[in-house]
């Protein structure tokens, strides 16, 4: 199946509201197929352009404001306030120690230092590159079906990140590092700057998992009946 056919399959079976987003990371920004915007834009904004507007986009760390997002994706080494926990104090936690634990539970590729120099994103169906990660946004019932499409043939649970900080960036980093899917609770920044809606969760998976397993499994699930919305059971007598 082509990337566009795969995208259409997800729309057909789980009625996505926005397009799945293909993500690839580059160690050298000279590998980018397009120029980043001249203004500063965070990862969540670039994702929004891809999933809402159908734009292919690129980003580099020196044109981003969100240090935690850049840290999670390995575009920079994790900066000190996110190591000590100072950045969380008064915002997410009561004190620095709680903040340190909070950010230690936020998956950050940047904890190992700078890994990448740029990233490229596009709607999955139009991606001119081979993705490393695919991002889906959806409501809990839609994400449930994505989980089933992963576990159908192995029964293994899908990881969930409940820190709710830099979730989509953390999810990208997690998938790149662990090579398995993860569910995230989008942070306030994603909602404020990326336009993520109150009902949306994020689901990130390796491209090979989407291509080789989720597509086949979703078709198998759909053979049992409609996947989304879940049909109500109405075979009862009203009283």
PDB file of C-alpha atoms in Angstrom:
ATOM      1  CA  UNK A   1       0.000   0.000   0.000  1.00  0.00           C
ATOM      2  CA  UNK A   2       1.110   3.540  -0.659  1.00  0.00           C
ATOM      3  CA  UNK A   3       1.305   6.097   2.136  1.00  0.00           C
ATOM      4  CA  UNK A   4      -1.825   7.756   0.776  1.00  0.00           C
ATOM      5  CA  UNK A   5      -3.723   4.444   0.743  1.00  0.00           C
ATOM      6  CA  UNK A   6      -2.640   3.822   4.337  1.00  0.00           C
ATOM      7  CA  UNK A   7      -3.804   7.281   5.383  1.00  0.00           C
ATOM      8  CA  UNK A   8      -7.154   6.736   3.661  1.00  0.00           C
ATOM      9  CA  UNK A   9      -7.588   3.412   5.460  1.00  0.00           C
ATOM     10  CA  UNK A  10      -7.273   5.106   8.851  1.00  0.00           C
ATOM     11  CA  UNK A  11      -9.755   7.783   7.816  1.00  0.00           C
ATOM     12  CA  UNK A  12     -12.189   5.142   6.582  1.00  0.00           C
ATOM     13  CA  UNK A  13     -12.114   2.967   9.675  1.00  0.00           C
ATOM     14  CA  UNK A  14     -11.696   5.421  12.553  1.00  0.00           C
ATOM     15  CA  UNK A  15     -12.907   8.714  11.052  1.00  0.00           C
ATOM     16  CA  UNK A  16      -9.891  10.833  11.970  1.00  0.00           C
ATOM     17  CA  UNK A  17     -10.561  14.570  12.216  1.00  0.00           C
ATOM     18  CA  UNK A  18      -7.057  15.563  11.103  1.00  0.00           C
ATOM     19  CA  UNK A  19      -4.394  13.914   8.981  1.00  0.00           C
ATOM     20  CA  UNK A  20      -1.759  11.525  10.361  1.00  0.00           C
ATOM     21  CA  UNK A  21       1.644  13.215  10.373  1.00  0.00           C
ATOM     22  CA  UNK A  22       4.860  11.643   9.109  1.00  0.00           C
ATOM     23  CA  UNK A  23       8.028  12.682  10.958  1.00  0.00           C
ATOM     24  CA  UNK A  24      11.674  12.189  10.062  1.00  0.00           C
ATOM     25  CA  UNK A  25      14.681  13.490  11.988  1.00  0.00           C
ATOM     26  CA  UNK A  26      17.945  14.607  10.376  1.00  0.00           C
ATOM     27  CA  UNK A  27      21.388  14.699  11.953  1.00  0.00           C
ATOM     28  CA  UNK A  28      22.416  17.361   9.439  1.00  0.00           C
ATOM     29  CA  UNK A  29      20.050  20.173   8.439  1.00  0.00           C
ATOM     30  CA  UNK A  30      21.543  20.104   4.957  1.00  0.00           C
ATOM     31  CA  UNK A  31      19.539  16.901   4.461  1.00  0.00           C
ATOM     32  CA  UNK A  32      16.276  18.851   4.632  1.00  0.00           C
ATOM     33  CA  UNK A  33      14.286  18.863   1.405  1.00  0.00           C
ATOM     34  CA  UNK A  34      12.833  22.288   2.203  1.00  0.00           C
ATOM     35  CA  UNK A  35      13.835  25.379   4.125  1.00  0.00           C
ATOM     36  CA  UNK A  36      12.516  26.040   7.636  1.00  0.00           C
ATOM     37  CA  UNK A  37      10.314  29.075   8.095  1.00  0.00           C
ATOM     38  CA  UNK A  38      12.243  32.323   8.713  1.00  0.00           C
ATOM     39  CA  UNK A  39      10.306  32.850  11.954  1.00  0.00           C
ATOM     40  CA  UNK A  40      10.551  30.812  15.160  1.00  0.00           C
ATOM     41  CA  UNK A  41       8.028  27.970  15.280  1.00  0.00           C
ATOM     42  CA  UNK A  42       7.789  25.137  17.775  1.00  0.00           C
ATOM     43  CA  UNK A  43       7.344  21.463  16.938  1.00  0.00           C
ATOM     44  CA  UNK A  44       3.650  21.494  17.897  1.00  0.00           C
ATOM     45  CA  UNK A  45       3.014  24.373  15.480  1.00  0.00           C
ATOM     46  CA  UNK A  46       4.728  22.508  12.650  1.00  0.00           C
ATOM     47  CA  UNK A  47       2.660  19.407  13.432  1.00  0.00           C
ATOM     48  CA  UNK A  48      -0.493  21.521  13.324  1.00  0.00           C
ATOM     49  CA  UNK A  49       0.401  22.845   9.882  1.00  0.00           C
ATOM     50  CA  UNK A  50       0.850  19.290   8.652  1.00  0.00           C
ATOM     51  CA  UNK A  51      -2.267  17.755  10.175  1.00  0.00           C
ATOM     52  CA  UNK A  52      -4.692  20.667   9.777  1.00  0.00           C
ATOM     53  CA  UNK A  53      -3.445  22.478   6.679  1.00  0.00           C
ATOM     54  CA  UNK A  54      -1.786  19.606   4.813  1.00  0.00           C
ATOM     55  CA  UNK A  55       1.568  21.401   4.676  1.00  0.00           C
ATOM     56  CA  UNK A  56       4.998  19.808   4.408  1.00  0.00           C
ATOM     57  CA  UNK A  57       7.265  21.675   6.816  1.00  0.00           C
ATOM     58  CA  UNK A  58      10.697  21.629   8.427  1.00  0.00           C
ATOM     59  CA  UNK A  59      12.233  22.911  11.644  1.00  0.00           C
ATOM     60  CA  UNK A  60      15.625  23.511  13.240  1.00  0.00           C
ATOM     61  CA  UNK A  61      16.323  24.082  16.941  1.00  0.00           C
ATOM     62  CA  UNK A  62      17.642  27.633  16.603  1.00  0.00           C
ATOM     63  CA  UNK A  63      14.250  28.637  15.200  1.00  0.00           C
ATOM     64  CA  UNK A  64      12.284  27.230  18.127  1.00  0.00           C
ATOM     65  CA  UNK A  65      11.234  28.819  21.405  1.00  0.00           C
ATOM     66  CA  UNK A  66      10.181  25.648  23.257  1.00  0.00           C
ATOM     67  CA  UNK A  67      13.337  24.258  24.883  1.00  0.00           C
ATOM     68  CA  UNK A  68      11.585  21.241  26.388  1.00  0.00           C
ATOM     69  CA  UNK A  69      10.172  20.232  23.009  1.00  0.00           C
ATOM     70  CA  UNK A  70      13.589  20.536  21.401  1.00  0.00           C
ATOM     71  CA  UNK A  71      15.098  18.560  24.297  1.00  0.00           C
ATOM     72  CA  UNK A  72      12.539  15.753  23.985  1.00  0.00           C
ATOM     73  CA  UNK A  73      13.231  15.325  20.276  1.00  0.00           C
ATOM     74  CA  UNK A  74      17.010  15.457  20.740  1.00  0.00           C
ATOM     75  CA  UNK A  75      17.399  18.678  18.779  1.00  0.00           C
ATOM     76  CA  UNK A  76      19.329  20.110  21.735  1.00  0.00           C
ATOM     77  CA  UNK A  77      20.907  18.722  24.866  1.00  0.00           C
ATOM     78  CA  UNK A  78      18.440  18.979  27.749  1.00  0.00           C
ATOM     79  CA  UNK A  79      18.897  22.380  29.338  1.00  0.00           C
ATOM     80  CA  UNK A  80      19.645  22.791  33.044  1.00  0.00           C
ATOM     81  CA  UNK A  81      16.193  23.965  34.285  1.00  0.00           C
ATOM     82  CA  UNK A  82      14.685  20.721  32.993  1.00  0.00           C
ATOM     83  CA  UNK A  83      17.367  18.659  34.710  1.00  0.00           C
ATOM     84  CA  UNK A  84      17.166  20.381  38.099  1.00  0.00           C
ATOM     85  CA  UNK A  85      13.372  20.671  37.953  1.00  0.00           C
ATOM     86  CA  UNK A  86      13.442  24.442  38.325  1.00  0.00           C
ATOM     87  CA  UNK A  87      11.343  24.887  35.164  1.00  0.00           C
ATOM     88  CA  UNK A  88       8.413  23.041  36.773  1.00  0.00           C
ATOM     89  CA  UNK A  89       8.287  24.964  40.054  1.00  0.00           C
ATOM     90  CA  UNK A  90       5.074  26.945  40.432  1.00  0.00           C
ATOM     91  CA  UNK A  91       3.861  25.721  37.058  1.00  0.00           C
ATOM     92  CA  UNK A  92       3.538  21.974  37.503  1.00  0.00           C
ATOM     93  CA  UNK A  93       5.040  21.223  40.912  1.00  0.00           C
ATOM     94  CA  UNK A  94       5.332  22.751  44.365  1.00  0.00           C
ATOM     95  CA  UNK A  95       9.125  22.594  44.651  1.00  0.00           C
ATOM     96  CA  UNK A  96      12.329  21.803  42.785  1.00  0.00           C
ATOM     97  CA  UNK A  97      12.627  18.199  43.958  1.00  0.00           C
ATOM     98  CA  UNK A  98       9.128  17.397  42.715  1.00  0.00           C
ATOM     99  CA  UNK A  99      10.052  19.219  39.519  1.00  0.00           C
ATOM    100  CA  UNK A 100      13.192  17.153  39.121  1.00  0.00           C
ATOM    101  CA  UNK A 101      11.175  13.959  39.391  1.00  0.00           C
ATOM    102  CA  UNK A 102       8.527  15.383  37.071  1.00  0.00           C
ATOM    103  CA  UNK A 103      11.012  16.072  34.297  1.00  0.00           C
ATOM    104  CA  UNK A 104      12.894  12.844  34.898  1.00  0.00           C
ATOM    105  CA  UNK A 105       9.610  11.155  33.965  1.00  0.00           C
ATOM    106  CA  UNK A 106       9.373  13.181  30.750  1.00  0.00           C
ATOM    107  CA  UNK A 107      11.118  11.195  28.022  1.00  0.00           C
ATOM    108  CA  UNK A 108      13.853  13.368  26.528  1.00  0.00           C
ATOM    109  CA  UNK A 109      16.346  12.257  23.895  1.00  0.00           C
ATOM    110  CA  UNK A 110      18.308  15.357  24.858  1.00  0.00           C
ATOM    111  CA  UNK A 111      19.252  13.736  28.176  1.00  0.00           C
ATOM    112  CA  UNK A 112      21.940  11.974  26.115  1.00  0.00           C
ATOM    113  CA  UNK A 113      22.981  15.217  24.436  1.00  0.00           C
ATOM    114  CA  UNK A 114      22.156  16.715  21.055  1.00  0.00           C
ATOM    115  CA  UNK A 115      21.225  13.910  18.662  1.00  0.00           C
ATOM    116  CA  UNK A 116      19.561  15.633  15.692  1.00  0.00           C
ATOM    117  CA  UNK A 117      19.892  18.955  13.905  1.00  0.00           C
ATOM    118  CA  UNK A 118      16.530  19.196  12.130  1.00  0.00           C
ATOM    119  CA  UNK A 119      13.167  17.558  11.597  1.00  0.00           C
ATOM    120  CA  UNK A 120      10.795  17.306   8.677  1.00  0.00           C
ATOM    121  CA  UNK A 121       7.044  16.707   8.794  1.00  0.00           C
ATOM    122  CA  UNK A 122       4.251  16.182   6.277  1.00  0.00           C
ATOM    123  CA  UNK A 123       0.784  14.668   6.059  1.00  0.00           C
ATOM    124  CA  UNK A 124       1.431  10.939   5.853  1.00  0.00           C
ATOM    125  CA  UNK A 125      -0.272  10.539   2.495  1.00  0.00           C
ATOM    126  CA  UNK A 126       1.911  13.197   0.884  1.00  0.00           C
ATOM    127  CA  UNK A 127       5.234  12.588   2.619  1.00  0.00           C
ATOM    128  CA  UNK A 128       8.049  12.586   0.051  1.00  0.00           C
ATOM    129  CA  UNK A 129      10.378  11.010   2.624  1.00  0.00           C
ATOM    130  CA  UNK A 130      10.468   7.696   4.481  1.00  0.00           C
ATOM    131  CA  UNK A 131       9.040   8.496   7.927  1.00  0.00           C
ATOM    132  CA  UNK A 132      10.529   7.344  11.209  1.00  0.00           C
ATOM    133  CA  UNK A 133       7.450   8.175  13.285  1.00  0.00           C
ATOM    134  CA  UNK A 134       3.763   8.635  12.511  1.00  0.00           C
ATOM    135  CA  UNK A 135       1.564  10.811  14.740  1.00  0.00           C
ATOM    136  CA  UNK A 136      -2.204  10.441  15.123  1.00  0.00           C
ATOM    137  CA  UNK A 137      -4.470  12.818  17.047  1.00  0.00           C
ATOM    138  CA  UNK A 138      -7.886  11.583  18.099  1.00  0.00           C
ATOM    139  CA  UNK A 139     -10.424  11.235  20.862  1.00  0.00           C
ATOM    140  CA  UNK A 140     -10.182   8.371  23.391  1.00  0.00           C
ATOM    141  CA  UNK A 141     -12.492   6.083  21.391  1.00  0.00           C
ATOM    142  CA  UNK A 142     -10.377   6.541  18.253  1.00  0.00           C
ATOM    143  CA  UNK A 143      -7.144   6.025  20.169  1.00  0.00           C
ATOM    144  CA  UNK A 144      -8.665   2.855  21.636  1.00  0.00           C
ATOM    145  CA  UNK A 145      -8.976   1.454  18.119  1.00  0.00           C
ATOM    146  CA  UNK A 146      -5.372   2.385  17.347  1.00  0.00           C
ATOM    147  CA  UNK A 147      -4.327   0.469  20.462  1.00  0.00           C
ATOM    148  CA  UNK A 148      -6.289  -2.568  19.296  1.00  0.00           C
ATOM    149  CA  UNK A 149      -4.597  -2.356  15.896  1.00  0.00           C
ATOM    150  CA  UNK A 150      -1.252  -2.731  17.677  1.00  0.00           C
ATOM    151  CA  UNK A 151      -2.185  -5.469  20.143  1.00  0.00           C
ATOM    152  CA  UNK A 152      -4.360  -7.576  17.795  1.00  0.00           C
ATOM    153  CA  UNK A 153      -1.636 -10.098  17.006  1.00  0.00           C
ATOM    154  CA  UNK A 154       0.536  -9.942  20.132  1.00  0.00           C
ATOM    155  CA  UNK A 155      -1.567  -8.804  23.100  1.00  0.00           C
ATOM    156  CA  UNK A 156       1.192  -6.532  24.410  1.00  0.00           C
ATOM    157  CA  UNK A 157       0.066  -3.289  26.046  1.00  0.00           C
ATOM    158  CA  UNK A 158       0.796   0.099  24.503  1.00  0.00           C
ATOM    159  CA  UNK A 159       2.810   2.472  26.664  1.00  0.00           C
ATOM    160  CA  UNK A 160       1.165   5.665  27.914  1.00  0.00           C
ATOM    161  CA  UNK A 161       2.939   8.826  29.039  1.00  0.00           C
ATOM    162  CA  UNK A 162       0.888  10.541  31.725  1.00  0.00           C
ATOM    163  CA  UNK A 163       3.284  13.372  32.567  1.00  0.00           C
ATOM    164  CA  UNK A 164       1.338  15.618  30.152  1.00  0.00           C
ATOM    165  CA  UNK A 165       4.279  17.889  29.412  1.00  0.00           C
ATOM    166  CA  UNK A 166       5.744  18.219  25.914  1.00  0.00           C
ATOM    167  CA  UNK A 167       3.765  15.051  25.187  1.00  0.00           C
ATOM    168  CA  UNK A 168       3.958  15.006  21.401  1.00  0.00           C
ATOM    169  CA  UNK A 169       7.686  15.823  21.390  1.00  0.00           C
ATOM    170  CA  UNK A 170       8.286  13.293  24.147  1.00  0.00           C
ATOM    171  CA  UNK A 171       6.300  10.734  22.131  1.00  0.00           C
ATOM    172  CA  UNK A 172       8.486  11.321  19.070  1.00  0.00           C
ATOM    173  CA  UNK A 173      11.609  10.847  21.183  1.00  0.00           C
ATOM    174  CA  UNK A 174      10.193   7.731  22.840  1.00  0.00           C
ATOM    175  CA  UNK A 175       9.335   6.068  19.534  1.00  0.00           C
ATOM    176  CA  UNK A 176      12.749   6.905  18.070  1.00  0.00           C
ATOM    177  CA  UNK A 177      14.485   5.441  21.116  1.00  0.00           C
ATOM    178  CA  UNK A 178      12.256   2.501  22.042  1.00  0.00           C
ATOM    179  CA  UNK A 179      10.843   1.572  18.619  1.00  0.00           C
ATOM    180  CA  UNK A 180       7.332   1.031  19.951  1.00  0.00           C
ATOM    181  CA  UNK A 181       4.078   3.035  20.128  1.00  0.00           C
ATOM    182  CA  UNK A 182       3.063   5.397  22.917  1.00  0.00           C
ATOM    183  CA  UNK A 183      -0.016   7.409  23.912  1.00  0.00           C
ATOM    184  CA  UNK A 184       0.412  10.950  25.225  1.00  0.00           C
ATOM    185  CA  UNK A 185      -1.726  13.625  26.876  1.00  0.00           C
ATOM    186  CA  UNK A 186      -1.044  16.834  24.914  1.00  0.00           C
ATOM    187  CA  UNK A 187       0.335  19.620  27.067  1.00  0.00           C
ATOM    188  CA  UNK A 188      -1.018  23.136  27.498  1.00  0.00           C
ATOM    189  CA  UNK A 189       1.525  24.417  24.968  1.00  0.00           C
ATOM    190  CA  UNK A 190       0.322  22.007  22.292  1.00  0.00           C
ATOM    191  CA  UNK A 191      -3.226  23.151  22.959  1.00  0.00           C
ATOM    192  CA  UNK A 192      -2.327  26.844  23.075  1.00  0.00           C
ATOM    193  CA  UNK A 193       0.163  27.061  20.216  1.00  0.00           C
ATOM    194  CA  UNK A 194      -0.643  23.958  18.162  1.00  0.00           C
ATOM    195  CA  UNK A 195      -4.420  24.253  18.316  1.00  0.00           C
ATOM    196  CA  UNK A 196      -4.904  20.813  19.855  1.00  0.00           C
ATOM    197  CA  UNK A 197      -8.494  20.440  21.033  1.00  0.00           C
ATOM    198  CA  UNK A 198      -9.633  19.569  24.544  1.00  0.00           C
ATOM    199  CA  UNK A 199     -10.828  16.092  23.540  1.00  0.00           C
ATOM    200  CA  UNK A 200      -7.656  15.058  21.699  1.00  0.00           C
ATOM    201  CA  UNK A 201      -4.957  12.594  22.706  1.00  0.00           C
ATOM    202  CA  UNK A 202      -1.841  11.834  20.678  1.00  0.00           C
ATOM    203  CA  UNK A 203      -0.733   8.391  19.513  1.00  0.00           C
ATOM    204  CA  UNK A 204       2.760   7.929  18.077  1.00  0.00           C
ATOM    205  CA  UNK A 205       4.088   4.791  16.421  1.00  0.00           C
ATOM    206  CA  UNK A 206       7.093   3.684  14.379  1.00  0.00           C
ATOM    207  CA  UNK A 207       6.395   3.874  10.668  1.00  0.00           C
ATOM    208  CA  UNK A 208       7.168   0.184  10.187  1.00  0.00           C
ATOM    209  CA  UNK A 209       4.555  -0.676  12.847  1.00  0.00           C
ATOM    210  CA  UNK A 210       1.932   1.433  11.090  1.00  0.00           C
ATOM    211  CA  UNK A 211       2.825   0.034   7.658  1.00  0.00           C
ATOM    212  CA  UNK A 212       3.388  -3.630   8.480  1.00  0.00           C
ATOM    213  CA  UNK A 213       1.094  -4.335  11.450  1.00  0.00           C
ATOM    214  CA  UNK A 214      -1.494  -1.673  12.226  1.00  0.00           C
ATOM    215  CA  UNK A 215      -2.866  -1.547   8.692  1.00  0.00           C
ATOM    216  CA  UNK A 216      -3.368  -5.318   8.494  1.00  0.00           C
ATOM    217  CA  UNK A 217      -4.762  -5.518  12.021  1.00  0.00           C
ATOM    218  CA  UNK A 218      -7.159  -2.626  11.514  1.00  0.00           C
ATOM    219  CA  UNK A 219      -8.637  -4.418   8.498  1.00  0.00           C
ATOM    220  CA  UNK A 220      -9.019  -7.580  10.592  1.00  0.00           C
ATOM    221  CA  UNK A 221     -10.757  -5.618  13.335  1.00  0.00           C
ATOM    222  CA  UNK A 222     -13.059  -3.903  10.841  1.00  0.00           C
ATOM    223  CA  UNK A 223     -14.146  -7.293   9.523  1.00  0.00           C
ATOM    224  CA  UNK A 224     -15.859  -7.835  12.896  1.00  0.00           C
ATOM    225  CA  UNK A 225     -18.008  -4.723  12.477  1.00  0.00           C
ATOM    226  CA  UNK A 226     -17.822  -0.898  12.534  1.00  0.00           C
ATOM    227  CA  UNK A 227     -14.907   0.435  14.574  1.00  0.00           C
ATOM    228  CA  UNK A 228     -15.862   4.087  15.066  1.00  0.00           C
ATOM    229  CA  UNK A 229     -18.159   5.375  16.272  1.00  0.00           C
ATOM    230  CA  UNK A 230     -18.964   2.367  18.427  1.00  0.00           C
ATOM    231  CA  UNK A 231     -22.548   1.321  17.529  1.00  0.00           C
ATOM    232  CA  UNK A 232     -24.942   1.476  20.493  1.00  0.00           C
ATOM    233  CA  UNK A 233     -26.650  -1.704  21.658  1.00  0.00           C
ATOM    234  CA  UNK A 234     -30.376  -1.079  21.344  1.00  0.00           C
ATOM    235  CA  UNK A 235     -31.824  -4.589  21.565  1.00  0.00           C
ATOM    236  CA  UNK A 236     -33.834  -4.038  24.755  1.00  0.00           C
ATOM    237  CA  UNK A 237     -37.422  -3.205  25.601  1.00  0.00           C
ATOM    238  CA  UNK A 238     -37.955   0.302  26.980  1.00  0.00           C
ATOM    239  CA  UNK A 239     -39.846   0.466  30.272  1.00  0.00           C
TER     240      UNK A 239
END
